[in-house]
Amino acid sequence: QRAMYRTNLLAKLALITSEIGEAVSALQHGDDRAFAEEIADIVIRVFDLCGYAQIDLGDEMISKMVSNRKRPYLHGKEC
């Protein structure tokens, strides 16, 4: 049961990764429409994963933003 849950999570993450690759490819080819569609696919797959894993994405995003405000300058974040 637990092993199948983990396997499904990994599969869902792999699908997100695949969509990211498609977005990169669309951007490299200058296809703005396809890029936008792939970004939508990424978000849809993230929501699907969160639903499956019972993650409240809204709560997690708020918590992460609060945490990030307290962190030093990293990854392009402006001071």
Coordinates of N, CA and C in Angstrom, one line a residue:
Q1 N 0.8 -1.2 0.0 CA 0.0 0.0 0.0 C 0.9 1.3 0.0
R2 N 1.8 1.3 1.0 CA 2.7 2.5 1.1 C 3.6 2.6 -0.1
A3 N 4.1 1.4 -0.6 CA 5.0 1.3 -1.7 C 4.3 1.8 -3.0
M4 N 3.0 1.5 -3.1 CA 2.3 1.9 -4.3 C 2.1 3.4 -4.3
Y5 N 1.8 3.9 -3.1 CA 1.6 5.4 -2.9 C 2.9 6.1 -3.4
R6 N 4.1 5.6 -2.9 CA 5.3 6.3 -3.3 C 5.6 6.1 -4.8
T7 N 5.3 5.0 -5.3 CA 5.4 4.8 -6.7 C 4.6 5.7 -7.5
N8 N 3.4 5.9 -7.1 CA 2.5 6.9 -7.8 C 3.0 8.3 -7.7
L9 N 3.5 8.7 -6.5 CA 4.1 10.0 -6.3 C 5.2 10.2 -7.3
L10 N 6.1 9.2 -7.3 CA 7.3 9.3 -8.2 C 6.8 9.5 -9.7
A11 N 5.8 8.7 -10.1 CA 5.3 8.8 -11.4 C 4.7 10.2 -11.7
K12 N 4.0 10.8 -10.7 CA 3.4 12.1 -10.9 C 4.6 13.1 -11.0
L13 N 5.6 13.0 -10.2 CA 6.8 13.9 -10.3 C 7.4 13.8 -11.7
A14 N 7.5 12.5 -12.2 CA 8.1 12.3 -13.5 C 7.3 13.0 -14.6
L15 N 6.0 13.0 -14.4 CA 5.2 13.7 -15.4 C 5.4 15.2 -15.4
I16 N 5.5 15.7 -14.2 CA 5.8 17.1 -14.0 C 7.2 17.5 -14.7
T17 N 8.1 16.6 -14.4 CA 9.5 16.8 -15.1 C 9.4 16.8 -16.6
S18 N 8.6 15.9 -17.1 CA 8.4 15.8 -18.5 C 7.8 17.1 -19.1
E19 N 6.8 17.6 -18.4 CA 6.1 18.8 -18.9 C 7.1 20.0 -18.8
I20 N 8.0 20.0 -17.8 CA 9.0 21.1 -17.7 C 10.0 21.0 -19.0
G21 N 10.3 19.7 -19.3 CA 11.2 19.5 -20.5 C 10.5 20.0 -21.8
E22 N 9.2 19.8 -21.9 CA 8.4 20.3 -23.0 C 8.4 21.8 -23.0
A23 N 8.3 22.4 -21.9 CA 8.2 23.9 -21.8 C 9.6 24.5 -22.2
V24 N 10.7 23.8 -21.7 CA 12.0 24.3 -22.1 C 12.2 24.2 -23.7
S25 N 11.7 23.1 -24.2 CA 11.8 22.9 -25.7 C 11.0 24.0 -26.4
A26 N 9.8 24.2 -26.0 CA 9.0 25.2 -26.6 C 9.7 26.6 -26.6
L27 N 10.2 26.9 -25.4 CA 10.9 28.2 -25.3 C 12.1 28.3 -26.2
Q28 N 12.9 27.2 -26.2 CA 14.1 27.2 -27.1 C 13.7 27.4 -28.6
H29 N 12.6 26.9 -29.0 CA 12.1 27.0 -30.4 C 11.3 28.3 -30.6
G30 N 11.2 29.2 -29.6 CA 10.5 30.4 -29.8 C 9.0 30.3 -29.9
D31 N 8.4 29.2 -29.5 CA 7.0 28.9 -29.6 C 6.3 29.4 -28.3
D32 N 5.9 30.6 -28.3 CA 5.3 31.2 -27.1 C 4.0 30.6 -26.7
R33 N 3.2 30.2 -27.7 CA 1.9 29.6 -27.4 C 2.1 28.2 -26.8
A34 N 3.0 27.4 -27.3 CA 3.3 26.1 -26.8 C 3.9 26.2 -25.4
F35 N 4.7 27.2 -25.2 CA 5.3 27.4 -23.9 C 4.2 27.7 -22.9
A36 N 3.3 28.5 -23.2 CA 2.2 28.8 -22.3 C 1.4 27.6 -22.0
E37 N 1.1 26.8 -23.0 CA 0.4 25.6 -22.8 C 1.1 24.6 -21.9
E38 N 2.4 24.5 -22.0 CA 3.2 23.6 -21.2 C 3.2 24.1 -19.7
I39 N 3.3 25.4 -19.5 CA 3.2 25.9 -18.2 C 1.9 25.6 -17.5
A40 N 0.8 25.7 -18.3 CA -0.5 25.3 -17.8 C -0.5 23.8 -17.4
D41 N 0.1 23.0 -18.3 CA 0.2 21.5 -18.0 C 1.0 21.3 -16.7
I42 N 2.1 22.0 -16.5 CA 2.8 21.9 -15.3 C 2.0 22.1 -14.0
V43 N 1.2 23.2 -14.1 CA 0.4 23.6 -12.9 C -0.7 22.6 -12.7
I44 N -1.3 22.1 -13.8 CA -2.3 21.1 -13.7 C -1.8 19.8 -13.0
R45 N -0.6 19.4 -13.4 CA 0.0 18.2 -12.9 C 0.4 18.4 -11.4
V46 N 0.9 19.6 -11.1 CA 1.2 19.9 -9.7 C -0.1 19.8 -8.8
F47 N -1.2 20.4 -9.3 CA -2.4 20.3 -8.6 C -2.9 18.8 -8.4
D48 N -2.7 18.1 -9.5 CA -3.0 16.7 -9.4 C -2.2 15.9 -8.3
L49 N -0.9 16.2 -8.3 CA -0.1 15.6 -7.3 C -0.5 16.0 -5.9
C50 N -0.7 17.3 -5.7 CA -1.1 17.8 -4.4 C -2.5 17.1 -3.9
G51 N -3.4 17.0 -4.9 CA -4.7 16.3 -4.5 C -4.4 14.9 -4.1
Y52 N -3.6 14.2 -4.9 CA -3.3 12.8 -4.5 C -2.6 12.7 -3.2
A53 N -1.7 13.6 -2.9 CA -0.9 13.5 -1.7 C -1.6 14.2 -0.5
Q54 N -2.8 14.8 -0.8 CA -3.5 15.5 0.2 C -2.7 16.7 0.8
I55 N -2.0 17.4 -0.1 CA -1.2 18.6 0.3 C -2.1 19.8 0.0
D56 N -2.3 20.7 1.1 CA -3.0 21.9 0.9 C -2.0 22.9 0.3
L57 N -2.0 23.0 -1.0 CA -1.0 23.8 -1.7 C -1.1 25.3 -1.3
G58 N -2.3 25.8 -1.1 CA -2.4 27.2 -0.6 C -1.7 27.5 0.7
D59 N -2.0 26.6 1.7 CA -1.4 26.7 3.0 C 0.1 26.6 2.9
E60 N 0.6 25.6 2.1 CA 2.0 25.4 1.9 C 2.7 26.6 1.3
M61 N 2.1 27.2 0.3 CA 2.6 28.4 -0.4 C 2.8 29.6 0.6
I62 N 1.7 29.8 1.4 CA 1.8 30.9 2.3 C 2.9 30.6 3.4
S63 N 2.9 29.4 3.9 CA 4.0 29.1 4.9 C 5.4 29.3 4.3
K64 N 5.6 28.9 3.0 CA 6.9 29.0 2.4 C 7.2 30.5 2.1
M65 N 6.2 31.3 1.7 CA 6.5 32.7 1.5 C 6.9 33.4 2.8
V66 N 6.3 33.1 3.9 CA 6.6 33.6 5.2 C 8.0 33.2 5.6
S67 N 8.4 31.9 5.4 CA 9.7 31.4 5.6 C 10.7 32.1 4.8
N68 N 10.4 32.3 3.5 CA 11.4 32.9 2.6 C 11.7 34.4 2.9
R69 N 10.7 35.1 3.5 CA 10.9 36.5 3.9 C 12.0 36.6 4.9
K70 N 12.2 35.5 5.7 CA 13.1 35.5 6.8 C 14.5 35.1 6.4
R71 N 14.6 34.6 5.2 CA 15.9 34.1 4.7 C 16.8 35.2 4.1
P72 N 18.1 35.0 4.1 CA 19.0 35.9 3.5 C 18.8 35.9 2.0
Y73 N 19.5 36.8 1.3 CA 19.5 36.8 -0.2 C 19.9 35.5 -0.8
L74 N 19.1 34.9 -1.6 CA 19.4 33.6 -2.2 C 18.6 33.6 -3.6
H75 N 19.2 32.9 -4.5 CA 18.5 32.5 -5.8 C 17.8 33.7 -6.5
G76 N 18.5 34.9 -6.5 CA 18.0 36.0 -7.2 C 17.0 36.8 -6.5
K77 N 16.7 36.5 -5.2 CA 15.7 37.3 -4.4 C 16.3 38.6 -4.1
E78 N 15.6 39.7 -4.4 CA 16.1 41.0 -4.1 C 16.0 41.3 -2.6
C79 N 17.0 42.1 -2.2 CA 17.1 42.5 -0.8 C 15.9 43.4 -0.4

